[in-house]
Amino acid sequence: MALQGLRVLELAGLAPAPLCGMILADHGARVVRVERPASAPAVQGRGKRSLALDLKQPRGAAVLRRLCRACDVLIEPYRHGVMEKLGLGPEILLHENPELIYARLTGFGQTGTYAKSAGHDINYLALSGVLSRLGRKDENPYAPLNLLADFAGGGVLCTMGIIMALYERTRSSKGQVIDASMVEGTAYLSSFLWKSGILGIWNRPRGENLLDSGAPFYETYKTADGKFMAVGSIEPQFYEQLIKGLGLDSSKLPSQFSISDWPEMKKLFADVFSQKTQAEWCRIFDGTDACVTPVLSIEDAASHLHNKERGSFIKNDQEEISPRPSPLLSRTPATPSLRRDPYIGEHTEEILLEYGFTKEEIAKLHSDKVIEISYPKAKL
Ligand SMILES: C[C@H](CCC[C@@H](C)[C@H]1CC[C@H]2[C@@H]3[C@H](O)C[C@@H]4C[C@H](O)CC[C@]4(C)[C@H]3C[C@H](O)[C@]12C)C(=O)SCCNC(=O)CCNC(=O)[C@H](O)C(C)(C)COP(=O)(O)OP(=O)(O)OC[C@H]1O[C@@H](n2cnc3c(N)ncnc32)[C@H](O)[C@@H]1OP(=O)(O)O
């Protein structure tokens, strides 16, 4: 795997940092999740091991410093100032390990008025400018779950930063600090919104444009069985196939880009789509270039023929289904762990031994409650 041998410490965070760590683990990195003792169970722990360590105790922070001397990447997801307060700021850790990649994944970044403020995906999305463009006509802006800022602008772009820093390190033998702000990450991945002004596709109010549910040919429609179809027939040659599949006569319809007719066209399409089930529409549109696909549920996505053929989803030893790592690397593909996510502190001892702690040191840290060791219950 591409990241075989890479040592990563991921300090436990809510959503974005765990995705970042999981991507690295899927590609072979040895990711240790450093968790607060007695904390809530983590998610997105695929392929990781868990170390329960109390960083609030000076000896706990000292343990982390020692681990950082021997690792490649540290991912920290706390507000600016938290790591410094613990004596674990980048100046100290990079001084002790100049090759360390110190990735700071926060909402507002390390500087600026909001740097120390609490926030969540919706706040970062709002401050990036992107939220103002999301939503339907005459409705309030709408955040698409916590996918855009937390995961795309946060977890994924932070992973990219780490990979770029690792690549640069092969030349310089030097680590560096990554300031991954989810506000900026969200804006950056949405560069199209800023850089496509010349196309004139965003100059109407929210929900009245080509790609924001304004156009009848870029929309979802309810089917007779209460499911939905997604329509993305933008180009005229594909739109023509949509009209054909719907059984309509294009000579009797307004032209595709007659914006004033869009609301009426939507009503027409909605009426037609409501007359057949999702399966019936799939039989009509599958194999055509109409750009019409079923809106699958999270549960159904894995069993769709196309996704099955590609093995796009995997099942772990608990029968839990999740997406396979993407993209696919031809020579060094990711081979994600199929084991369940770790319990908090399940690997504390194993990890500390691996990083050079003695059994006596571990026992002392344990009896002083600096670390927590939990053993998985045996299956009887
Ligand atoms: C929309 C998403 C978030 C969705 C997450 C949800 C899935 C979950 C959120 C709440 C969960 C529920 C809740 O916990 C209640 C139940 C608990 C139960 O066990 C399970 C069911 C629950 C219902 C549970 C269910 C789900 O899990 C939830 C619904 C996001 O947007 S995520 C992105 C958030 N933003 C960021 O990550 C940006 C950077 N971070 C921050 O800005 C802040 O961390 C944040 C997120 C605002 C939180 O602020 P907070 O004050 O809590 O933390 P920090 O200021 O960063 O400081 C961290 C403190 O923790 C200390 N610490 C850290 N590690 C250790 C350690 N190993 N040992 C000891 N102490 C540690 C650190 O020293 C800091 O202490 P101080 O505050 O004293 O300095």
XYZ file of C-alpha atoms and ligand atoms in Angstrom, residues 11-17 34-37 39-41 43 52-57 77-80 82 85-86 105-108 115 117-122 124 146 150 182, ligand 1:
122
model
C -5.708 13.128 18.427
C -9.366 12.273 18.889
C -11.714 14.782 17.300
C -15.333 14.811 16.201
C -15.671 14.151 12.468
C -13.074 15.660 10.078
C -9.840 14.425 11.704
C -5.063 9.088 20.928
C -8.237 9.268 22.970
C -9.296 10.663 26.295
C -9.668 7.900 28.868
C -14.529 8.935 26.433
C -17.411 8.121 24.089
C -16.813 5.462 21.448
C -16.479 6.345 14.697
C -6.166 6.058 25.833
C -3.947 8.780 27.241
C -4.742 11.655 29.590
C -3.045 14.652 28.031
C -4.149 16.943 30.853
C -1.642 15.267 33.147
C -8.291 18.804 15.804
C -8.578 21.235 18.726
C -9.147 24.951 18.784
C -6.114 27.117 18.422
C -5.349 23.997 23.206
C -1.729 25.046 26.721
C -0.831 21.357 26.992
C -7.347 20.691 11.390
C -9.683 23.382 12.661
C -12.757 25.290 11.569
C -11.405 28.808 11.451
C -9.531 31.264 15.642
C -14.278 30.243 18.695
C -16.301 27.057 18.778
C -18.083 26.098 15.594
C -19.343 23.247 13.460
C -19.620 22.414 9.791
C -22.552 24.751 9.159
C -17.555 27.074 8.478
C -21.970 18.018 7.471
C -16.165 18.777 7.845
C -12.375 24.237 7.073
C -21.298 18.689 12.828
C -20.028 17.988 13.213
C -20.070 17.370 14.549
C -20.943 16.137 14.570
C -20.468 15.244 15.670
C -21.612 14.452 16.256
C -21.649 13.148 15.533
C -21.401 14.351 17.770
C -21.335 15.767 18.458
C -21.921 15.593 19.861
C -22.093 14.075 19.998
C -23.113 13.600 21.040
C -22.748 14.130 22.438
O -21.368 13.876 22.743
C -23.658 13.517 23.534
C -23.770 11.978 23.446
C -22.523 11.280 23.977
C -22.712 9.765 23.966
O -21.537 9.143 24.457
C -22.954 9.305 22.501
C -24.204 9.964 21.995
C -24.149 11.504 22.051
C -25.572 11.987 21.737
C -23.130 12.030 20.997
C -23.465 11.533 19.573
C -22.507 12.096 18.513
O -21.209 11.608 18.731
C -22.495 13.637 18.579
C -23.885 14.139 18.170
C -18.833 18.920 13.142
O -18.932 20.004 12.649
S -17.335 18.337 13.667
C -16.212 19.678 13.440
C -16.071 20.415 14.691
N -15.043 21.412 14.617
C -13.748 21.121 14.671
O -13.324 19.973 14.765
C -12.817 22.303 14.559
C -11.687 22.302 15.581
N -12.190 22.029 16.885
C -12.903 22.878 17.643
O -13.205 23.997 17.241
C -13.322 22.361 18.998
O -12.603 21.209 19.267
C -14.823 22.066 19.100
C -15.291 21.083 18.055
C -15.629 23.363 18.976
C -15.100 21.451 20.462
O -14.747 22.362 21.469
P -14.310 21.851 22.894
O -14.401 23.025 23.821
O -15.102 20.653 23.271
O -12.829 21.334 22.651
P -11.473 22.150 22.418
O -11.597 23.592 22.765
O -10.955 21.863 21.061
O -10.500 21.502 23.486
C -10.352 20.132 23.632
C -10.242 19.874 25.106
O -10.091 18.501 25.311
C -8.866 18.242 25.996
N -8.343 16.982 25.527
C -8.181 16.577 24.260
N -7.666 15.341 24.202
C -7.486 14.975 25.482
C -6.954 13.792 26.090
N -6.516 12.755 25.382
N -6.904 13.760 27.439
C -7.367 14.807 28.190
N -7.885 15.929 27.668
C -7.920 16.002 26.330
C -7.996 19.418 25.640
O -6.966 19.563 26.554
C -9.004 20.552 25.695
O -9.255 20.866 27.057
P -9.544 22.389 27.509
O -10.905 22.723 26.946
O -9.542 22.326 29.011
O -8.456 23.240 26.944
